[in-house]
Structure formats: structure tokens, C-alpha cells
PDB file of C-alpha atoms and ligand atoms in Angstrom:
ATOM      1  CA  UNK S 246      47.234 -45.246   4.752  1.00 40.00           C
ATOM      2  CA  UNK S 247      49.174 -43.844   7.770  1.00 50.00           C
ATOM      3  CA  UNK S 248      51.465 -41.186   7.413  1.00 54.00           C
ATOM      4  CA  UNK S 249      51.845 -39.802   3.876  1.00 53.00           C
ATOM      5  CA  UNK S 250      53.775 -41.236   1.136  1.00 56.00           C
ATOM      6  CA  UNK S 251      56.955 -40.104   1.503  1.00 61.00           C
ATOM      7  CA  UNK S 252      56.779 -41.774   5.394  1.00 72.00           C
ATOM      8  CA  UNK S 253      56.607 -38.276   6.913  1.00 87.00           C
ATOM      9  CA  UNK S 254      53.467 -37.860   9.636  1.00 94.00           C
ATOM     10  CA  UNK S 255      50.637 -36.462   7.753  1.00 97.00           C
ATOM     11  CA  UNK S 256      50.337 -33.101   7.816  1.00 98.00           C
ATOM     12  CA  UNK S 257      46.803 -31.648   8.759  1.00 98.00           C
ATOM     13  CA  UNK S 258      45.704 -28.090   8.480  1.00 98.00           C
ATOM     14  CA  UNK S 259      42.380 -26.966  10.636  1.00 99.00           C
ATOM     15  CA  UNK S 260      39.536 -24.762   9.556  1.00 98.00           C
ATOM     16  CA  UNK S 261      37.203 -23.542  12.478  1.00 98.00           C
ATOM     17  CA  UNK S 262      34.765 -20.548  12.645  1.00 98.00           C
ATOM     18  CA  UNK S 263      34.374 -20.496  16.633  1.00 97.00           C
ATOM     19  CA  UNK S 264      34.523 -21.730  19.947  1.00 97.00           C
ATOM     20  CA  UNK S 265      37.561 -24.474  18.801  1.00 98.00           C
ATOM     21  CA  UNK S 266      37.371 -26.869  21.328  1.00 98.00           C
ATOM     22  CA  UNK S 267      37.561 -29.874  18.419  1.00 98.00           C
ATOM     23  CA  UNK S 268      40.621 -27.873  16.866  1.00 98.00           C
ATOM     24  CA  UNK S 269      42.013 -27.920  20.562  1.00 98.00           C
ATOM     25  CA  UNK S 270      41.153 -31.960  21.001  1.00 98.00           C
ATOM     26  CA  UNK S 271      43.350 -32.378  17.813  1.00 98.00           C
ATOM     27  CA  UNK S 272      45.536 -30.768  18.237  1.00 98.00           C
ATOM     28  CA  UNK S 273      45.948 -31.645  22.010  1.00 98.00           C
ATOM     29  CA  UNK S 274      45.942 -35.722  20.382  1.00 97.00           C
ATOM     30  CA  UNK S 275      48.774 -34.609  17.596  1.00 96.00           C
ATOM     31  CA  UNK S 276      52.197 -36.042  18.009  1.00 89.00           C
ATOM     32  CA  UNK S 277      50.254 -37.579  20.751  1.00 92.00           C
ATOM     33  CA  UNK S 278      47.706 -40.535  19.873  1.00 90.00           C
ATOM     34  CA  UNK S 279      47.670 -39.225  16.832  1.00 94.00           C
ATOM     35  CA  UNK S 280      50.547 -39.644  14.167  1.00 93.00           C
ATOM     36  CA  UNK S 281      49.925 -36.240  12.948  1.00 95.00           C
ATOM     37  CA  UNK S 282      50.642 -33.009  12.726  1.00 97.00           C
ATOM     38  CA  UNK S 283      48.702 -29.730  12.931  1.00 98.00           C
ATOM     39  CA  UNK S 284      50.384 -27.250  10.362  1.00 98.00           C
ATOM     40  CA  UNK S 285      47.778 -24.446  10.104  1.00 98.00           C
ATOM     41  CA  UNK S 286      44.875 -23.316  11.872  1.00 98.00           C
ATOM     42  CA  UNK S 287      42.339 -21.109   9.293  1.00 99.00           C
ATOM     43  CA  UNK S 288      39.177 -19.217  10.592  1.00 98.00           C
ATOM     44  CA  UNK S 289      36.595 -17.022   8.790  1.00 98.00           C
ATOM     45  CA  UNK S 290      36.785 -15.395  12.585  1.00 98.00           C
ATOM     46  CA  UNK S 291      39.651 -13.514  13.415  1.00 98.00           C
ATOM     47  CA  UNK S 292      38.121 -13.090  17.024  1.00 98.00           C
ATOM     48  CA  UNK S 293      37.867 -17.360  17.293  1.00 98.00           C
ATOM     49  CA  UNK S 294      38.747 -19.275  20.174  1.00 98.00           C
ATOM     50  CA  UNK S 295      40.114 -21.472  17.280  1.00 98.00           C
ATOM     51  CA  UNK S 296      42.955 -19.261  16.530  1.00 98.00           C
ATOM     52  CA  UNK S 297      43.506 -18.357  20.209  1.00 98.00           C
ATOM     53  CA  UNK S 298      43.925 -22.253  20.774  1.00 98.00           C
ATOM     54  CA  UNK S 299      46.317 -22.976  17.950  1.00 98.00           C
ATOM     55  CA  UNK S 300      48.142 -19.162  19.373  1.00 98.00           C
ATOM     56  CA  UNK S 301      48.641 -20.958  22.478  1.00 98.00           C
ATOM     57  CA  UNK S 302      49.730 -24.271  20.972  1.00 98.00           C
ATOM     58  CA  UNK S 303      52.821 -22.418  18.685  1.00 98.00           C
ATOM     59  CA  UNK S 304      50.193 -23.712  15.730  1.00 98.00           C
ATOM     60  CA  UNK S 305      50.271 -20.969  12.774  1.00 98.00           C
ATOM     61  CA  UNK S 306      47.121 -19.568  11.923  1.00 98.00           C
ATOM     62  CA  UNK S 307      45.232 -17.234   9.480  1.00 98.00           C
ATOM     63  CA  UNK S 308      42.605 -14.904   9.161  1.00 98.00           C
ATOM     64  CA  UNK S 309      40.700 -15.669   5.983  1.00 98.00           C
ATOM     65  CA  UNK S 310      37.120 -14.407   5.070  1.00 98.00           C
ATOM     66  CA  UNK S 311      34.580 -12.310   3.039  1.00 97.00           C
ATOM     67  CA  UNK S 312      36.249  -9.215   4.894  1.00 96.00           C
ATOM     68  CA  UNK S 313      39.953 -10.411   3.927  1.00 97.00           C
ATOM     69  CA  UNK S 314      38.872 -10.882   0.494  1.00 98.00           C
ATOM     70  CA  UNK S 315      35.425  -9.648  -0.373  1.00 97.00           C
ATOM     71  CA  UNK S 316      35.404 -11.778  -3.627  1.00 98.00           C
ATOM     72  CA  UNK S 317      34.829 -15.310  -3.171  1.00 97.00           C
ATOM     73  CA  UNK S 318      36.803 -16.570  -5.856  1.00 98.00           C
ATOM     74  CA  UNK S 319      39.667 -14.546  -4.302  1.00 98.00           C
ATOM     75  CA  UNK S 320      39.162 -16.237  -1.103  1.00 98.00           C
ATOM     76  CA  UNK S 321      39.264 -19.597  -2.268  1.00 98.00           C
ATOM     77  CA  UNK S 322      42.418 -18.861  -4.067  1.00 98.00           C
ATOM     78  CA  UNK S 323      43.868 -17.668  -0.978  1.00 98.00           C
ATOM     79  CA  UNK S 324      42.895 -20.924   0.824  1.00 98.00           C
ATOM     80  CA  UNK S 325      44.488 -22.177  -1.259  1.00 98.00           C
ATOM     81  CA  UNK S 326      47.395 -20.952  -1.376  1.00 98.00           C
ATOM     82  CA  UNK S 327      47.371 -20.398   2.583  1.00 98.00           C
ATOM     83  CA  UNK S 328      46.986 -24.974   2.597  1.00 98.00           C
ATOM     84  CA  UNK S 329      49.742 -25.133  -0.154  1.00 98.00           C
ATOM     85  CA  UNK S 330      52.234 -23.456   1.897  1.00 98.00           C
ATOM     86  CA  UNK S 331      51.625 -25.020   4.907  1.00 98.00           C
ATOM     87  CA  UNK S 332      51.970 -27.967   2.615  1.00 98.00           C
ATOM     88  CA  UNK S 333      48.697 -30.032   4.066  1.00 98.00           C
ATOM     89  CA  UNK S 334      48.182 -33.735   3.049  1.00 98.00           C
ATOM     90  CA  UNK S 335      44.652 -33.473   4.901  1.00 98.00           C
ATOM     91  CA  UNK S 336      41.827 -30.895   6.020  1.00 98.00           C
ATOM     92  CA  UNK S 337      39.859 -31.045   8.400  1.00 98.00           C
ATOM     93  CA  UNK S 338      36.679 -28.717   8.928  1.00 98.00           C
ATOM     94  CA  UNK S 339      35.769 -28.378  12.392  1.00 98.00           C
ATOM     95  CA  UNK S 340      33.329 -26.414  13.105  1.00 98.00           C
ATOM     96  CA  UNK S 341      33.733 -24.037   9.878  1.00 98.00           C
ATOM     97  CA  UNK S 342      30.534 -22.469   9.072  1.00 97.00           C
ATOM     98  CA  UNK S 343      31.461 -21.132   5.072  1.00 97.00           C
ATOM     99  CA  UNK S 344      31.352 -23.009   2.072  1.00 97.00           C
ATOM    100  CA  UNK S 345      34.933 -24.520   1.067  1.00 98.00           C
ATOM    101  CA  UNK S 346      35.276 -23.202  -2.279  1.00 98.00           C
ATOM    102  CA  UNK S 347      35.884 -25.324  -5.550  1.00 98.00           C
ATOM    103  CA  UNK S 348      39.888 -24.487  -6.087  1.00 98.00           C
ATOM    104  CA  UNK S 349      40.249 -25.971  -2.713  1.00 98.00           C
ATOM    105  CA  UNK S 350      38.551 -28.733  -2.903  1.00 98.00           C
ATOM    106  CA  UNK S 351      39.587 -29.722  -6.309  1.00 98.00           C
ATOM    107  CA  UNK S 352      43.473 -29.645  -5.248  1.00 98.00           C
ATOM    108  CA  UNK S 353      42.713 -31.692  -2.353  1.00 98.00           C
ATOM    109  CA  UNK S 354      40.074 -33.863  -3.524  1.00 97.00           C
ATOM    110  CA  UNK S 355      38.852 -36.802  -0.953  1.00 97.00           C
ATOM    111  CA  UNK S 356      41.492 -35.145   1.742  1.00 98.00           C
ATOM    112  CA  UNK S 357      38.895 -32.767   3.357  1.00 98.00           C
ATOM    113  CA  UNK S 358      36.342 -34.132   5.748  1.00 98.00           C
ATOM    114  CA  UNK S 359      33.995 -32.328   8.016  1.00 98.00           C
ATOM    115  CA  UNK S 360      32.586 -33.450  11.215  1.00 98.00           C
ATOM    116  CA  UNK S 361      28.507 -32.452  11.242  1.00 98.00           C
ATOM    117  CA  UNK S 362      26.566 -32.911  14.917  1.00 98.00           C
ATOM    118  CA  UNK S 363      24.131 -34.943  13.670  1.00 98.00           C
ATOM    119  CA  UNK S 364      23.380 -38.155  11.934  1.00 98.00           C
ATOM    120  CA  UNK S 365      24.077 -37.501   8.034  1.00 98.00           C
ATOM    121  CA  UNK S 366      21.711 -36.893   6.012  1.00 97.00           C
ATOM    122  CA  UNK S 367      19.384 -35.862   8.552  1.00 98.00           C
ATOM    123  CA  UNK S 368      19.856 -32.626   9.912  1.00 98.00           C
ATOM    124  CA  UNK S 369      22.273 -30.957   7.310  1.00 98.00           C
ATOM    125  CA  UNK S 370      22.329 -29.086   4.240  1.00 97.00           C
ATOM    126  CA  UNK S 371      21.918 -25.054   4.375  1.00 96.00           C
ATOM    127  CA  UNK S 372      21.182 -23.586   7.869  1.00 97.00           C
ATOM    128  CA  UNK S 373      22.093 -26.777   9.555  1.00 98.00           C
ATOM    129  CA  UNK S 374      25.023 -25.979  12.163  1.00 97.00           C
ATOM    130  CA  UNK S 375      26.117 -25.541  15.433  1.00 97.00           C
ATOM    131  CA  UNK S 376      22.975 -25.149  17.934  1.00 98.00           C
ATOM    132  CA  UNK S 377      20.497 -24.584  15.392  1.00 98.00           C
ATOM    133  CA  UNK S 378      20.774 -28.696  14.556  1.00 98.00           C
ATOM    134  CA  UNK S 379      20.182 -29.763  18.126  1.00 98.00           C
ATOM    135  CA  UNK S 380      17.213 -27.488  18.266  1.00 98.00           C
ATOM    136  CA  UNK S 381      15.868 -28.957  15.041  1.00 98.00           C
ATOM    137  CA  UNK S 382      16.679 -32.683  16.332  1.00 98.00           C
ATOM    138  CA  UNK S 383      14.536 -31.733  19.866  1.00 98.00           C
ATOM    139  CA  UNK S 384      12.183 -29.397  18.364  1.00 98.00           C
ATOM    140  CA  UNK S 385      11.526 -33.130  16.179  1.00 98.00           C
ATOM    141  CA  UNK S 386      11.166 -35.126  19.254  1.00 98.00           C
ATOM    142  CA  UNK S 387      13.948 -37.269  17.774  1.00 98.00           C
ATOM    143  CA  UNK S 388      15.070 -39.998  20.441  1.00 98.00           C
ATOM    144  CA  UNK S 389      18.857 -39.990  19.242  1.00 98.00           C
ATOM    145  CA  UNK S 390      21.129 -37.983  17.534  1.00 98.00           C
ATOM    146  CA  UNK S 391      24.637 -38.368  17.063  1.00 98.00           C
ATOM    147  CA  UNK S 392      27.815 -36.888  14.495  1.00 98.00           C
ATOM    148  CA  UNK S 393      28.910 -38.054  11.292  1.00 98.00           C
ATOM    149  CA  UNK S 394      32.422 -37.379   9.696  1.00 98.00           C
ATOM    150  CA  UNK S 395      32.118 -37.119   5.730  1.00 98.00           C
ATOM    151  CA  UNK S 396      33.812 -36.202   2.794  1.00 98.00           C
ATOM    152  CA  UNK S 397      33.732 -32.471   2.030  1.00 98.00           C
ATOM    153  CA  UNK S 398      32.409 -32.210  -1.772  1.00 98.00           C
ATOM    154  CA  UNK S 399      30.694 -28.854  -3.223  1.00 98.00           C
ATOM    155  CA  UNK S 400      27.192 -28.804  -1.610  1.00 97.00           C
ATOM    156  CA  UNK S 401      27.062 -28.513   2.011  1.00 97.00           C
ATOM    157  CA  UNK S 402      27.003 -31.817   4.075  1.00 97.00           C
ATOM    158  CA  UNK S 403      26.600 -34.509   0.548  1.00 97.00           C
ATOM    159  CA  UNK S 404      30.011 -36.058   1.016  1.00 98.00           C
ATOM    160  CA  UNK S 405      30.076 -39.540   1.572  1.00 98.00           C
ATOM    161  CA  UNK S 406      30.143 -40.363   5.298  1.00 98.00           C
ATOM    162  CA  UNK S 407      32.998 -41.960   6.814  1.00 98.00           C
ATOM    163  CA  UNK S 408      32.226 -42.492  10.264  1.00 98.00           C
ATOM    164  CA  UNK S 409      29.222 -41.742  12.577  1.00 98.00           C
ATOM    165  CA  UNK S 410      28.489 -42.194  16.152  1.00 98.00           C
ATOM    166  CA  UNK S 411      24.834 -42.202  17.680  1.00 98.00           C
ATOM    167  CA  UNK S 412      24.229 -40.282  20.553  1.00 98.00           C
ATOM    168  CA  UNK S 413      20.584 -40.935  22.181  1.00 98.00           C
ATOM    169  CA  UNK S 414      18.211 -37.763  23.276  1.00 98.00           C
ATOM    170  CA  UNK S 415      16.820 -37.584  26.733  1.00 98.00           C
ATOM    171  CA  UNK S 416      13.431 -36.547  28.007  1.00 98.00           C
ATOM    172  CA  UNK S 417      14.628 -33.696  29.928  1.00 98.00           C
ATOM    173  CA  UNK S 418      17.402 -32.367  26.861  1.00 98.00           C
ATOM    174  CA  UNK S 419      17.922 -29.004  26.186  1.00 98.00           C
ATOM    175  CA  UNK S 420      19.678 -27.651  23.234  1.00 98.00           C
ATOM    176  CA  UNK S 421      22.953 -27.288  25.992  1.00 98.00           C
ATOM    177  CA  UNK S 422      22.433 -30.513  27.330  1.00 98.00           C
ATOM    178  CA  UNK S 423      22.421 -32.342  23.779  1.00 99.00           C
ATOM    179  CA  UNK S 424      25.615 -30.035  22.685  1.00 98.00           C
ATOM    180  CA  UNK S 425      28.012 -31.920  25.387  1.00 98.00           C
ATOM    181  CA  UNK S 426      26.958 -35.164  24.879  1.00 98.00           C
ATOM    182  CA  UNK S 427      26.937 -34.774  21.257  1.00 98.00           C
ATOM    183  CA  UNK S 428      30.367 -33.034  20.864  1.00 98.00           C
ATOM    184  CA  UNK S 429      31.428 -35.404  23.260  1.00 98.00           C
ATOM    185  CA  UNK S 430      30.956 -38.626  21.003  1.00 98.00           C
ATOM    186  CA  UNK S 431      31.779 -35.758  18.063  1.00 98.00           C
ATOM    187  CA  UNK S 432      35.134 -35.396  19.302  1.00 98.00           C
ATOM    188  CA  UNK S 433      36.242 -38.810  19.522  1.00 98.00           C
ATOM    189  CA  UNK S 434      34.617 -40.231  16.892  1.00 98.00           C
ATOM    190  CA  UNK S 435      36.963 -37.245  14.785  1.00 98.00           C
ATOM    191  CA  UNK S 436      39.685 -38.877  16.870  1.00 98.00           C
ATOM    192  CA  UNK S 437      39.082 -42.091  16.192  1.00 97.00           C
ATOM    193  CA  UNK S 438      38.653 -41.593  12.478  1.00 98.00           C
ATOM    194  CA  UNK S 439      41.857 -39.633  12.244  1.00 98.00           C
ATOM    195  CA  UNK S 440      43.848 -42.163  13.989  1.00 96.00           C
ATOM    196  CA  UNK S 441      42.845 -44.533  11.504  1.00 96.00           C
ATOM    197  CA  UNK S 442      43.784 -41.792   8.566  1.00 96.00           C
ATOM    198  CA  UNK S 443      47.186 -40.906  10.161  1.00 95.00           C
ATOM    199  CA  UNK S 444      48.096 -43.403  12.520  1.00 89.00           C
ATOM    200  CA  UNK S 445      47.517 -43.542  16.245  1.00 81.00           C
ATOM    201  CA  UNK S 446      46.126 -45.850  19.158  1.00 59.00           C
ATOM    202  CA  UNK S 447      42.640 -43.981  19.403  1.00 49.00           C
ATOM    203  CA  UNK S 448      41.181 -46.897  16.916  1.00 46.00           C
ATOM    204  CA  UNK S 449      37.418 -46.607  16.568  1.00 45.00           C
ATOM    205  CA  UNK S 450      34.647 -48.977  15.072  1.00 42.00           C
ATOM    206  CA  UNK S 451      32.462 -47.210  12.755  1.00 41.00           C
TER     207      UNK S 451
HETATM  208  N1  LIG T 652      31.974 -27.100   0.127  1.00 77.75           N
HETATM  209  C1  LIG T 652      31.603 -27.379   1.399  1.00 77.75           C
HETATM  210  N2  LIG T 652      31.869 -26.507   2.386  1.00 77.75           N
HETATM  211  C2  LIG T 652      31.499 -26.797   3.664  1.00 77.75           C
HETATM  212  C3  LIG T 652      30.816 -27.990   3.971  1.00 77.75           C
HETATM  213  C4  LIG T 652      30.547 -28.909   2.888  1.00 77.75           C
HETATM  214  O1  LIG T 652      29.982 -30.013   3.103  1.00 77.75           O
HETATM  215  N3  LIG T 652      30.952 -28.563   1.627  1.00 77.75           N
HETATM  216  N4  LIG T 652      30.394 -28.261   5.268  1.00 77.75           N
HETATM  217  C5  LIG T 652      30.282 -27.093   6.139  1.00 77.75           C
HETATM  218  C6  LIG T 652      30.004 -27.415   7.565  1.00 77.75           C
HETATM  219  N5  LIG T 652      28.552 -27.427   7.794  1.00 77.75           N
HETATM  220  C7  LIG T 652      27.991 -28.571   8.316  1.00 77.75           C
HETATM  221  O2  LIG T 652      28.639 -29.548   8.681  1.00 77.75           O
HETATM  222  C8  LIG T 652      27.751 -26.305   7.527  1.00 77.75           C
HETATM  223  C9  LIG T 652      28.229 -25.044   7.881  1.00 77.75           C
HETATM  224  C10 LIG T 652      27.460 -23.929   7.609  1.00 77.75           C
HETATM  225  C11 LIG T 652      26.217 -24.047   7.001  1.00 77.75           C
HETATM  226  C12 LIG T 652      25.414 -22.829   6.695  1.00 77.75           C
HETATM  227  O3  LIG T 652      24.230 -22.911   6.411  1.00 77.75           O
HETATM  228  N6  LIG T 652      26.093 -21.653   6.738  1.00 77.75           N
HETATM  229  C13 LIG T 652      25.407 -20.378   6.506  1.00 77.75           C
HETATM  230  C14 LIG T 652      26.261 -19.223   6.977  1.00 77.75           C
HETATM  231  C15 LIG T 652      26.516 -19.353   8.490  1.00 77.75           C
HETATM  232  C16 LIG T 652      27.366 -18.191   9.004  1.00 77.75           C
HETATM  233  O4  LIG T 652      27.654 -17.269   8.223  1.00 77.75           O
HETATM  234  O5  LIG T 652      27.736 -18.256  10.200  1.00 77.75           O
HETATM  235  C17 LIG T 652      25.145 -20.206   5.012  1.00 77.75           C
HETATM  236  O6  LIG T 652      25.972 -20.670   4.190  1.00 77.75           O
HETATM  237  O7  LIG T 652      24.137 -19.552   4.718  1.00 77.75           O
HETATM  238  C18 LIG T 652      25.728 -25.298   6.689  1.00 77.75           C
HETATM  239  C19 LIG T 652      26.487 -26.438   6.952  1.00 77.75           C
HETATM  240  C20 LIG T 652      31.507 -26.202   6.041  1.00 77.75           C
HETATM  241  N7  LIG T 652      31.804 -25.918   4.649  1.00 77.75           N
HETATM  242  N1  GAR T 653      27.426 -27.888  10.282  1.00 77.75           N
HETATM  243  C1  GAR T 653      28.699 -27.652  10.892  1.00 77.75           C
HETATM  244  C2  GAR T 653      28.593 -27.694  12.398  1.00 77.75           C
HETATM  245  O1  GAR T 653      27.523 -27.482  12.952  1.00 77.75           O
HETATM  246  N2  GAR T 653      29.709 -27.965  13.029  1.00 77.75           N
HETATM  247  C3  GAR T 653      29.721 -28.079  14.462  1.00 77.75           C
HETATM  248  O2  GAR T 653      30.219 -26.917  15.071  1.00 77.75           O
HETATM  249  C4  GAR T 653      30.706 -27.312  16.362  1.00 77.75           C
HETATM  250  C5  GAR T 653      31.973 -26.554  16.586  1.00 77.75           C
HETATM  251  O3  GAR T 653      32.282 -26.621  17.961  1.00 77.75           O
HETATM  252  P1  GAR T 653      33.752 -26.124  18.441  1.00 77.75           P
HETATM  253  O4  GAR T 653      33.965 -24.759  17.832  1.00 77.75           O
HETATM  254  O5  GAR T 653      33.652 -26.106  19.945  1.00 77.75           O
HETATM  255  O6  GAR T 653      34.737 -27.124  17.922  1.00 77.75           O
HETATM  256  C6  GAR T 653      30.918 -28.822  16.322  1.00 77.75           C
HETATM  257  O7  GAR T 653      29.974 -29.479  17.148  1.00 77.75           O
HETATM  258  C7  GAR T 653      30.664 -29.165  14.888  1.00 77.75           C
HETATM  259  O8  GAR T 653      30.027 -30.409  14.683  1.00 77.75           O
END
């Protein structure tokens, strides 16, 4: 499916914790070579380069996180509410380092995916993000990597995978040297995928 039912370009909404430089690539690609368009930018950080990137874009953006709402159950319901309004078809998580609570992911059930920079299953699950993967992958000796795009279901990094892209690890990697080339392939390999999911001309083959 391309843009949503009613014909109108799908409507994504963007949760980051950090740096944002995959927010920026999509939202640099929307009403682009994408057929989409970014209608909210959420972090956990209010200090991200996330929100500073959608700031700069005219994206809206909130601040939502255990210091916003200490309860958790309060937090998902205002992520919730926060997605209704904006009215999102689709989420995307990238590079959001909390767990997506259950209200939210029940209302938008199959419609949030996450992009992980490594190859699914390996490498995820609890403690597995940002850096701390590539370190794991070299501290392994692993001779490739890559990212995987999945479904976002409760439990961190079990979704079904939708997409993944294999990166290889050189002899003379280090954990910054792995990150580029990794969120390199990451980034259009999210591109790709979304093109498919919204309509565009960055096609990808999975
Ligand atoms: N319900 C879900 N929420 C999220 C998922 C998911 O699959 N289901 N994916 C993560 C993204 N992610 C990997 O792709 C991931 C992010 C963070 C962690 C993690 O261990 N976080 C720490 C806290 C880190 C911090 O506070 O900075 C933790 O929970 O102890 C693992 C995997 C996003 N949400
Ligand atoms: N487990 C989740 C995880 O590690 N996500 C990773 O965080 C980075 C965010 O970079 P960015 O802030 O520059 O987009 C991305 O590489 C993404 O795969």
C-alpha cells in the first residue's frame, strides 16, 4: 500500500532519543523521494539533535519521557495521544532508546517499525543499542554486520523483520569506523523500505 486509504500521503510521526541524523534523512527524503509526510517528531530527550532537526525543518515536535510523566502508564497514554493528534498512519523508531509502551502499540498495531544496527536477531534485545552493538559485533570478531528494519511488538527487537542490509567488518574497524558504514546502509535501507510503505523512487531489494 502507498499512501493511506483515503489517497492522502501517509502520514509518519518520528521517535528519536539522540543525535537524529536518520530523523533528518527522512525527513530530508519526505515530499521528496518519499510520498510521505513527517507530522511529529517525539524524543525521550528534550536536549536531542532530533528535535533540533525537525525545529529546523517547521516539523512539530514533543518532549515526552520518565521526567514529563514519571509513571509509565501515563507516558504511554500521552504517546498516545501526542500520535493521535498528529493523526499518524505510521511510526517510525529511529534511534529511540525506551520501550514503546502497550497503548501505543496496540492502537497502531503492525504500523511501527524500528531500524536496529545490526543483523536481527543477533545483537539485540536489552542493552543492545547505539555503540554498545558495534562494540559487541567487533569485540565478537564478527566479519559483517549490517541493520535490520522490523516490526515493533512488546519485547525489545522480536518484531518480525522487514528488511535488512549486510554491512561487512574490516580488519582495522573501530567502533566509529563500523558506525558510518553501518548507518550508512541503515539509512537507506529505512529509505528504501519506506518508499516501498509510502510510495517513492528509492525502491530497495530486501
Ligand atoms: N516495545 C518496544 N519498544 C522499543 C523497541 C521494541 O522492539 N519494542 N525497540 C527499541 C529500539 N532498540 C533497538 O533497536 C533498543 C533500544 C534500547 C534498548 C535498551 O536496552 N534500553 C535501555 C535504556 C537505554 C537508555 O535509557 O538510554 C533499557 O531499556 O534498559 C534496547 C533496544 C525502542 N523501543
Ligand atoms: N537499538 C536501537 C539502536 O541502537 N538504534 C540506533 O541508534 C542510531 C541512532 O542514530 P541517529 O540518532 O544518528 O539517527 C541508529 O544507528 C539506530 O540504528
Amino acid at each position: 500500500m502507498t499512501a493511506s486509504a483515503d489517497h492522502r500521503p501517509v502520514r509518519i510521526a518520528l521517535l528519536a532519543s539522540g543525535t537524529g541524523s536518520t530523523a533528518a534523512a527522512i525527513m530530508d527524503a519526505a515530499g521528496r523521494s518519499l510520498a510521505g509526510t513527517v507530522c511529529l517528531v517525539i524524543s525521550n530527550n528534550s536536549g536531542s539533535g532530533a528535535l533540533e532537526h525537525a525545529r529546523r525543518r517547521g516539523v512539530p515536535t514533543r518532549h515526552l519521557s520518565g521526567v514529563t510523566h514519571l509513571d509509565p502508564d501515563e507516558l504511554d497514554a500521552a504517546m498516545l495521544a501526542a500520535l493521535e493528534e498528529a493523526d499518524a498512519d505510521l511510526v517510525v523508531l529511529a534511534g529511540y532508546m525506551k520501550k514503546l509502551g502497550p497503548r501505543t502499540l496496540a492502537r497502531w498495531a503492525g504500523e511501527v517499525v524500528n531500524t536496529h544496527p545490526a543483523l536481527l536477531p543477533a545483537y539485540g534485545g536489552v542493552g543492545m543499542y547505539g555503540d554498545r552493538v558495534h562494540a559487541a559485533v567487533l569485540a565478537d570478531g564478527a566479519r559483517e554486520t549490517g541493520a535490520s528494519v522490523h516490526v515493533v511488538t512488546a519485547e525489545y527487537d522480536e518484531g518480525p523483520v522487514l528488511a535488512r542490509a549486510v554491512v561487512p567488518v574490516e580488519p582495522d574497524d573501530d567502533v566509529a569506523s563500523l558506525r558510518a558504514r553501518v548507518q550508512a546502509a541503515e539509512k537507506a535501507l529505512l529509505l528504501g523500505w519506506l518508499a516501498e510503505r509510502c510510495g517513492g523512487t528509492e525502491g530497495h531489494s530486501a
